[in-house]
XYZ file of C-alpha atoms in Angstrom:
314
model
C 124.527 112.702 120.503
C 120.768 113.969 121.842
C 118.111 111.324 122.408
C 116.116 112.596 119.456
C 119.099 111.985 117.052
C 119.878 108.634 118.680
C 116.385 107.282 118.052
C 116.275 108.484 114.623
C 119.633 107.464 113.629
C 118.717 104.133 112.059
C 115.995 104.331 109.361
C 114.626 101.544 107.076
C 115.976 103.391 104.067
C 119.437 103.541 105.293
C 122.131 101.558 103.523
C 123.527 100.619 106.836
C 120.153 99.165 108.128
C 120.065 95.883 109.631
C 118.227 93.420 107.679
C 115.625 91.413 109.852
C 115.895 87.723 109.873
C 113.502 85.434 108.068
C 112.780 87.959 105.273
C 111.047 85.266 103.088
C 108.633 84.422 106.045
C 107.869 87.943 106.803
C 106.964 88.724 102.864
C 104.945 85.592 102.826
C 102.940 86.290 106.030
C 102.351 89.996 105.147
C 101.134 88.965 101.782
C 98.926 86.292 103.433
C 97.688 88.951 105.696
C 97.017 91.174 102.812
C 95.153 88.345 100.790
C 92.798 87.502 103.986
C 92.063 91.176 104.358
C 90.946 91.469 100.760
C 88.777 88.414 101.259
C 87.194 89.866 104.439
C 86.943 93.583 103.361
C 83.280 94.734 103.029
C 82.894 97.763 100.870
C 79.332 97.962 101.665
C 80.280 97.929 105.507
C 83.061 100.463 105.059
C 81.268 102.983 102.490
C 77.600 102.628 103.649
C 77.195 101.557 107.067
C 80.472 103.698 108.421
C 80.830 106.318 105.562
C 77.069 107.161 105.183
C 76.106 107.191 108.778
C 79.275 109.286 109.699
C 78.481 111.865 106.916
C 74.727 111.961 107.712
C 75.277 112.682 111.321
C 77.893 115.310 110.718
C 75.878 117.181 107.924
C 72.664 116.630 109.757
C 70.928 115.425 106.557
C 71.004 112.463 104.057
C 74.383 112.986 102.546
C 73.747 111.046 99.426
C 70.000 112.427 98.764
C 70.517 116.091 99.411
C 71.983 118.263 96.636
C 75.174 120.423 97.132
C 73.655 124.013 96.998
C 76.853 126.144 97.062
C 80.567 126.520 97.032
C 80.550 126.560 100.760
C 78.341 123.704 101.349
C 80.490 121.993 98.664
C 83.645 122.739 100.563
C 81.867 121.324 103.891
C 80.791 118.227 102.056
C 84.165 117.671 100.839
C 85.760 117.620 104.248
C 82.715 115.611 105.807
C 83.012 113.150 102.946
C 86.618 112.680 103.465
C 86.200 112.007 107.271
C 83.544 109.403 106.446
C 85.864 107.565 104.421
C 88.821 107.543 106.939
C 89.188 103.958 107.789
C 90.428 102.189 104.571
C 93.310 99.772 104.747
C 95.642 102.033 102.828
C 95.020 104.872 105.108
C 96.145 102.608 108.052
C 99.183 101.348 106.331
C 100.395 104.442 105.246
C 100.584 105.796 108.862
C 101.828 102.405 110.015
C 104.640 103.071 107.601
C 105.372 106.439 109.104
C 105.465 105.264 112.782
C 109.286 104.047 112.317
C 110.372 107.508 111.042
C 109.086 109.339 113.942
C 111.955 110.217 116.367
C 112.100 110.316 120.157
C 111.765 113.633 122.143
C 112.957 114.371 125.775
C 109.813 116.644 126.481
C 106.307 116.464 125.197
C 107.107 119.669 122.968
C 109.982 117.505 121.427
C 107.724 114.739 120.857
C 104.873 116.729 119.376
C 107.478 118.500 117.162
C 109.079 115.116 116.064
C 105.557 113.852 115.387
C 104.130 116.799 113.280
C 107.248 116.974 111.041
C 106.522 113.818 109.197
C 102.867 114.444 109.065
C 103.770 117.613 107.552
C 105.851 116.206 104.861
C 103.133 113.451 104.414
C 100.453 116.133 103.858
C 102.607 118.098 101.432
C 102.644 115.152 99.004
C 98.975 114.606 99.481
C 98.154 118.025 98.866
C 99.907 118.413 95.731
C 98.530 115.296 94.173
C 94.768 115.796 95.244
C 95.060 119.468 94.373
C 96.329 118.948 90.836
C 93.781 116.075 90.143
C 90.887 118.363 91.425
C 91.871 121.141 89.165
C 92.132 118.698 86.242
C 88.716 117.081 86.999
C 86.918 120.276 87.328
C 88.165 121.164 83.793
C 87.732 117.782 82.003
C 84.563 116.551 83.917
C 82.823 113.665 82.358
C 85.763 113.106 79.933
C 87.583 111.422 82.730
C 86.868 107.617 83.158
C 86.114 108.158 86.782
C 82.821 110.166 85.929
C 81.904 108.218 82.894
C 78.543 106.021 82.893
C 79.875 103.540 80.381
C 80.567 99.848 80.962
C 83.049 97.555 79.300
C 82.872 93.713 78.885
C 80.637 92.127 81.276
C 79.047 95.275 82.466
C 82.381 96.572 84.268
C 81.983 100.280 84.886
C 84.711 102.263 83.337
C 85.174 104.235 86.496
C 86.028 100.892 88.329
C 88.423 100.003 85.563
C 90.181 103.403 86.315
C 89.900 102.545 89.992
C 91.933 99.032 89.141
C 94.525 100.586 87.333
C 95.141 103.340 89.634
C 94.972 101.333 93.000
C 96.845 98.319 91.246
C 99.739 100.921 90.752
C 99.580 102.100 93.926
C 99.673 98.773 95.591
C 102.779 97.786 93.439
C 104.406 100.810 94.603
C 103.660 100.074 98.285
C 105.158 96.300 97.687
C 108.080 97.754 96.097
C 108.804 100.035 98.898
C 108.227 97.162 101.369
C 110.620 94.721 99.692
C 113.298 97.605 99.308
C 113.073 98.300 103.057
C 114.288 94.661 103.771
C 116.851 94.756 100.931
C 115.042 92.450 98.515
C 114.795 95.062 95.760
C 116.858 98.241 95.269
C 115.429 101.331 96.904
C 114.060 103.680 94.194
C 114.258 106.666 96.425
C 117.672 105.982 98.005
C 119.518 108.437 95.584
C 116.926 111.209 96.087
C 116.765 110.880 99.782
C 120.459 111.691 100.011
C 119.821 115.014 98.387
C 116.181 115.444 99.897
C 115.974 113.864 103.143
C 112.145 114.223 103.339
C 111.409 112.926 99.934
C 110.202 109.549 101.152
C 107.564 111.031 103.262
C 106.450 113.276 100.377
C 106.384 110.266 98.077
C 104.113 108.318 100.400
C 101.857 111.310 101.050
C 101.643 111.505 97.210
C 100.568 107.913 97.066
C 97.918 108.594 99.617
C 96.617 111.521 97.584
C 96.572 109.185 94.597
C 93.776 107.243 96.356
C 91.413 110.070 95.027
C 92.488 109.301 91.274
C 90.606 106.027 91.519
C 88.456 106.136 94.365
C 84.746 104.969 93.727
C 83.545 106.067 97.161
C 79.909 107.201 96.471
C 80.159 110.414 98.549
C 83.533 111.399 96.865
C 81.890 110.585 93.419
C 79.079 113.112 94.303
C 81.599 115.516 95.219
C 83.541 115.271 91.936
C 80.250 115.505 89.879
C 79.642 118.751 91.545
C 83.368 120.051 91.195
C 83.211 119.118 87.565
C 79.867 121.204 86.994
C 81.570 124.362 88.204
C 84.302 124.048 85.502
C 86.380 125.914 88.080
C 89.885 124.543 88.485
C 90.599 126.431 91.515
C 87.582 125.282 93.201
C 88.083 121.778 92.105
C 91.497 121.818 93.579
C 90.363 123.309 96.956
C 87.554 120.704 97.533
C 89.743 117.756 96.613
C 92.457 119.209 98.893
C 89.720 119.235 101.612
C 88.550 115.853 100.944
C 91.971 114.347 101.142
C 92.743 116.090 104.251
C 89.497 115.111 105.847
C 90.381 111.516 104.873
C 93.602 111.493 107.129
C 92.915 113.899 109.790
C 91.545 111.086 112.345
C 94.349 108.946 111.494
C 96.806 111.941 112.227
C 95.035 112.714 115.332
C 95.169 109.244 116.446
C 98.920 108.850 115.377
C 99.812 111.763 117.278
C 98.074 110.722 120.463
C 99.864 107.365 120.091
C 103.265 108.992 119.894
C 102.689 111.408 122.462
C 101.042 108.952 125.081
C 103.980 106.667 124.487
C 106.382 109.273 125.966
C 109.145 108.213 123.547
C 109.127 104.655 124.954
C 107.953 103.325 121.325
C 110.775 105.162 119.542
C 113.306 103.776 121.929
C 111.903 100.187 121.658
C 112.466 100.605 117.838
C 115.719 102.118 118.128
C 116.921 99.293 120.434
C 117.201 96.899 117.441
C 117.576 98.584 114.298
C 115.929 95.542 112.213
C 112.767 96.482 114.014
C 112.434 99.898 112.091
C 112.733 97.876 108.888
C 110.394 95.157 110.028
C 107.650 97.475 111.044
C 107.742 99.533 107.876
C 108.114 96.543 105.659
C 105.016 94.772 106.988
C 102.956 97.900 106.713
C 103.903 98.532 103.206
C 103.696 94.832 102.250
C 100.289 94.285 103.772
C 98.940 97.337 102.391
C 100.185 96.554 98.811
C 99.073 93.043 98.726
C 95.499 94.108 99.914
C 95.460 96.759 97.414
C 96.629 94.760 94.413
C 94.719 91.673 95.410
C 91.404 93.660 96.048
C 91.478 95.860 93.023
C 93.079 93.564 90.454
C 91.784 90.129 91.467
C 88.659 90.378 93.721
C 87.016 93.250 91.849
C 87.384 91.669 88.355
C 85.938 88.329 89.713
C 82.611 90.467 90.765
C 82.128 90.756 87.094
C 83.029 87.213 85.829
C 86.626 87.639 85.381
C 88.254 84.980 87.505
C 87.379 83.988 91.120
C 88.383 85.160 94.512
C 86.951 83.842 97.828
C 85.021 86.452 99.708
C 83.491 86.532 102.946
C 79.613 86.286 102.942
C 78.889 89.384 104.980
């Protein structure tokens, strides 16, 4: 058996995968980590301090205040606004879950190929979802809750209500995948994966692409408004795909550098104890899922008087 096959022979989704010890403690600590992250997370810092400054620097002007003046400018804005919104907890966790699926390679070319393979499958799922939603968004425009200016209840914007629903579903999907990885729940992808070995990565990419369906990031909202004004489904799909790709390109580059710099040692370390594969993937999914559900479905409503959640004062 080759070194590449050996390193990839045990995967978290395999029915024969070794279940890590202390599963209850693993779940509890992961959920607590997600809860703490939800309390500490500052949307103002991520969206304004990081996001706006990155976009302003790359575009050379005020990204929020300057109108998008044409299709080319819109395409550039789409990719740059994606870059500006790179560092979200869900993005970090999604790539964390991909790490155990990367196989070892004997040479740097092998390692590069084995690194790019899962990234390409991830991108496929992401592009399909973001492209379809971009086309639908361009056609429906303000009929979508994400572009609505209406509020409900205690002044909760309808667009944030959509975000709460969408991210809540994505978060629950991450949690289910995490629990399935350590055999607490049945794996919803096991049957499909026997027929289509790459389906897990495509589904994970689709979940990442789904971030756009609820995302309230102001620069993305501006792009969405412009795309809807064109009423061009093809253009809407194109700029949403560019925005989605821009959103993950930095993480993809960092991921590739990490895998190449490790020279296969990380894959060897994971493969040395098969339970490590399950542990790393489960923690990534569970922390991301817990953060997403708690932030969007508990902390966000509490900001409008629905319940309470402790928030760091920065």
